[in-house]
CSV table of C-alpha atoms and ligand atoms in Angstrom, one decimal:
chain,number,residue,atom,x,y,z
A,1,MET,CA,-112.5,91.4,86.8
A,2,LYS,CA,-113.3,94.9,88.4
A,3,GLU,CA,-116.8,96.3,87.3
A,4,HIS,CA,-115.3,99.3,85.6
A,5,VAL,CA,-112.6,97.8,83.8
A,6,GLU,CA,-115.0,95.0,82.5
A,7,LYS,CA,-117.4,97.9,81.3
A,8,ALA,CA,-114.5,99.6,79.7
A,9,LEU,CA,-113.5,96.6,77.7
A,10,ASN,CA,-117.1,95.8,76.6
A,11,GLU,CA,-117.4,99.5,75.2
A,12,GLN,CA,-113.8,99.0,73.7
A,13,ILE,CA,-115.4,95.8,72.0
A,14,GLN,CA,-118.0,97.6,70.7
A,15,LYS,CA,-115.9,100.3,69.3
A,16,GLU,CA,-113.6,97.7,67.2
A,17,GLY,CA,-116.8,95.9,66.0
A,18,GLN,CA,-118.1,99.0,64.7
A,19,SER,CA,-114.8,99.7,63.4
A,20,SER,CA,-114.8,96.4,61.3
A,21,HIS,CA,-118.5,97.6,60.3
A,22,PHE,CA,-117.3,101.0,59.0
A,23,TYR,CA,-114.0,99.7,57.2
A,24,LEU,CA,-116.5,96.9,55.3
A,25,ALA,CA,-118.8,99.6,54.1
A,26,MET,CA,-115.7,101.5,52.7
A,27,ALA,CA,-114.8,98.3,51.1
A,28,SER,CA,-117.7,97.5,49.5
A,29,TRP,CA,-118.2,101.1,48.2
A,30,ALA,CA,-114.8,101.1,46.8
A,31,GLU,CA,-115.7,97.7,45.2
A,32,THR,CA,-118.5,99.1,43.3
A,33,GLN,CA,-116.1,101.9,42.0
A,34,GLY,CA,-113.7,99.5,40.6
A,35,LEU,CA,-111.2,100.2,43.1
A,36,GLY,CA,-109.6,96.8,43.8
A,37,GLY,CA,-106.7,98.0,45.6
A,38,THR,CA,-108.5,100.3,48.1
A,39,SER,CA,-111.4,98.0,48.5
A,40,GLY,CA,-108.7,94.9,49.2
A,41,PHE,CA,-106.9,97.1,51.6
A,42,MET,CA,-110.4,98.1,53.4
A,43,TYR,CA,-111.8,94.4,53.5
A,44,LYS,CA,-108.3,93.4,55.2
A,45,GLN,CA,-108.6,96.5,58.0
A,46,SER,CA,-112.3,95.5,58.1
A,47,GLU,CA,-110.9,91.8,59.2
A,48,GLU,CA,-108.2,93.2,61.5
A,49,GLU,CA,-110.7,95.3,63.6
A,50,ARG,CA,-112.9,92.1,64.0
A,51,PHE,CA,-109.9,90.4,65.3
A,52,HIS,CA,-109.3,93.2,67.6
A,53,MET,CA,-112.9,92.8,68.7
A,54,LEU,CA,-112.1,89.0,69.2
A,55,LYS,CA,-109.3,89.3,71.0
A,56,LEU,CA,-111.1,91.5,73.5
A,57,VAL,CA,-114.2,89.1,73.9
A,58,LYS,CA,-111.9,86.3,74.6
A,59,PHE,CA,-109.8,88.1,77.4
A,60,VAL,CA,-112.8,89.5,79.2
A,61,ASN,CA,-114.4,85.9,79.2
A,62,GLU,CA,-111.1,84.2,80.1
A,63,ARG,CA,-110.7,86.5,83.2
A,64,GLY,CA,-114.2,85.7,84.7
A,65,GLY,CA,-115.9,88.8,82.9
A,66,LYS,CA,-118.7,88.5,80.7
A,67,ALA,CA,-118.2,90.1,76.8
A,68,ILE,CA,-121.3,91.7,75.7
A,69,ILE,CA,-121.9,91.1,72.1
A,70,PRO,CA,-122.9,94.5,70.9
A,71,SER,CA,-125.1,95.7,68.0
A,72,PHE,CA,-123.8,98.1,65.3
A,73,THR,CA,-125.2,101.4,64.0
A,74,LYS,CA,-125.5,100.9,60.4
A,75,PRO,CA,-122.6,102.7,58.1
A,76,GLN,CA,-122.7,105.4,55.3
A,77,GLU,CA,-123.0,103.7,52.1
A,78,GLU,CA,-121.7,106.5,50.2
A,79,PHE,CA,-118.1,108.4,50.0
A,80,LYS,CA,-117.3,111.3,48.5
A,81,SER,CA,-113.9,110.3,47.1
A,82,VAL,CA,-110.9,107.9,47.9
A,83,LEU,CA,-109.5,110.7,49.5
A,84,ASN,CA,-112.7,111.1,51.5
A,85,VAL,CA,-112.3,107.3,52.5
A,86,PHE,CA,-109.0,107.8,53.8
A,87,GLU,CA,-109.4,111.1,55.8
A,88,MET,CA,-112.4,109.1,57.7
A,89,LEU,CA,-110.1,105.9,58.2
A,90,LEU,CA,-107.3,108.3,59.7
A,91,GLU,CA,-110.0,110.2,61.9
A,92,HIS,CA,-111.6,107.2,62.9
A,93,GLU,CA,-108.2,105.5,64.0
A,94,ILE,CA,-107.1,108.9,66.0
A,95,GLU,CA,-110.6,108.3,68.0
A,96,VAL,CA,-109.9,104.8,68.7
A,97,THR,CA,-106.5,105.4,69.8
A,98,GLU,CA,-108.1,107.8,72.2
A,99,SER,CA,-110.6,105.4,73.7
A,100,ILE,CA,-107.4,102.9,74.2
A,101,ASN,CA,-105.8,105.5,76.2
A,102,ASP,CA,-108.9,106.0,78.2
A,103,LEU,CA,-109.1,102.3,78.9
A,104,VAL,CA,-105.2,102.6,80.4
A,105,GLU,CA,-106.4,105.1,82.5
A,106,VAL,CA,-109.1,103.1,83.7
A,107,CYS,CA,-106.7,99.9,84.2
A,108,LEU,CA,-104.4,102.4,86.3
A,109,ILE,CA,-107.2,103.8,88.4
A,110,GLU,CA,-108.2,100.3,89.1
A,111,LYS,CA,-104.9,98.9,89.6
A,112,ASP,CA,-105.6,96.0,87.2
A,113,TYR,CA,-102.0,95.7,86.0
A,114,THR,CA,-102.9,92.4,84.1
A,115,THR,CA,-105.1,94.0,81.9
A,116,HIS,CA,-103.0,96.9,81.4
A,117,ASN,CA,-100.2,94.7,80.3
A,118,PHE,CA,-102.9,93.1,78.0
A,119,ILE,CA,-103.8,96.7,76.5
A,120,GLN,CA,-100.1,97.4,75.7
A,121,TRP,CA,-100.7,95.5,72.3
A,122,TYR,CA,-103.4,97.5,71.4
A,123,LEU,CA,-101.4,100.8,72.0
A,124,ALA,CA,-98.8,99.7,69.7
A,125,GLU,CA,-101.2,98.7,66.9
A,126,GLN,CA,-102.9,102.0,67.2
A,127,LEU,CA,-99.5,103.5,66.2
A,128,GLU,CA,-99.0,101.4,63.5
A,129,GLU,CA,-102.5,101.9,62.2
A,130,GLU,CA,-102.5,105.5,62.6
A,131,ALA,CA,-99.0,105.8,60.8
A,132,GLN,CA,-100.0,103.7,58.2
A,133,ALA,CA,-103.3,105.5,57.6
A,134,ARG,CA,-101.5,108.9,57.6
A,135,THR,CA,-98.9,107.6,54.9
A,136,ILE,CA,-101.7,106.5,52.7
A,137,LEU,CA,-103.6,109.8,53.3
A,138,ASP,CA,-100.7,111.9,52.3
A,139,LYS,CA,-100.3,109.9,48.8
A,140,ALA,CA,-104.1,110.3,48.4
A,141,ARG,CA,-103.8,114.2,48.9
A,142,LEU,CA,-101.2,114.2,46.2
A,143,VAL,CA,-103.3,112.6,43.8
A,144,GLY,CA,-106.4,114.7,44.4
A,145,GLU,CA,-108.7,114.4,41.6
A,146,ASP,CA,-106.1,113.4,38.8
A,147,LYS,CA,-107.6,110.2,37.2
A,148,ALA,CA,-104.5,108.5,36.0
A,149,GLY,CA,-102.8,109.4,39.5
A,150,LEU,CA,-105.8,107.5,41.2
A,151,TYR,CA,-105.5,104.4,39.0
A,152,LEU,CA,-101.6,104.3,40.2
A,153,PHE,CA,-102.4,104.9,43.8
A,154,ASP,CA,-105.2,102.1,43.8
A,155,ARG,CA,-102.7,100.1,42.3
A,156,ASP,CA,-99.8,100.5,44.5
A,157,LEU,CA,-102.2,99.8,47.2
A,158,GLU,CA,-103.1,96.5,45.7
A,159,ASN,CA,-99.4,95.9,45.4
A,160,SER,CA,-98.9,97.0,48.9
A,161,ALA,CA,-96.3,99.1,47.5
A,162,ILE,CA,-97.5,102.0,49.8
A,163,LEU,CA,-98.1,100.2,52.9
A,164,ILE,CA,-95.8,100.2,56.2
A,165,GLN,CA,-94.8,96.8,56.7
A,166,PRO,CA,-96.2,95.9,60.2
A,167,ALA,CA,-94.2,94.3,62.7
A,168,ASN,CA,-97.5,93.7,65.0
A,169,THR,CA,-99.5,91.7,63.0
A,170,VAL,CA,-98.6,88.3,64.6
A,171,SER,CA,-101.6,86.6,65.3
A,172,PRO,CA,-101.9,86.0,69.3
A,173,GLY,CA,-104.0,82.8,68.6
A,174,VAL,CA,-107.7,84.1,68.9
B,1,FEO,FE1,-108.6,98.4,66.4
B,1,FEO,FE2,-107.8,100.2,64.5
B,1,FEO,O1,-108.6,100.0,66.0
């Protein structure tokens, strides 16, 4: 595996793991606020990001590179509101998408079409995750500070009533 590609993949491993860590902090905060739907959603997001990290780890190692298991920075403990959580979720996913796009660029420069092909799964995943985060954020904005609305929003999240049904969640067998 080419050095630049390996380095970029290892950076992505760190980002996916850090995302998982960040979302875990959001899940835990929501749980302490009695927001079962929001916490359940964020626990699941955290799991998905961990899966994204593991898939990269396996790919790097299987292609003769060396995956580096990174350390993570401690995420914040407090969030201002549910709205704040979903604003940060979308912002973070947009950053991850940019990072995946950078990875695609490295693959093309290095003419590593195998990794380029592998990364397409992440591009599709990012499209879905961004769309989902936007949908939920729109709903959270509608609710605003309204307590009854927040109760219904959280319940809908628990029932997956406001989620986009993902077409890209088939486990690729990590
Ligand atoms: Fe794996 Fe949502 O970034």
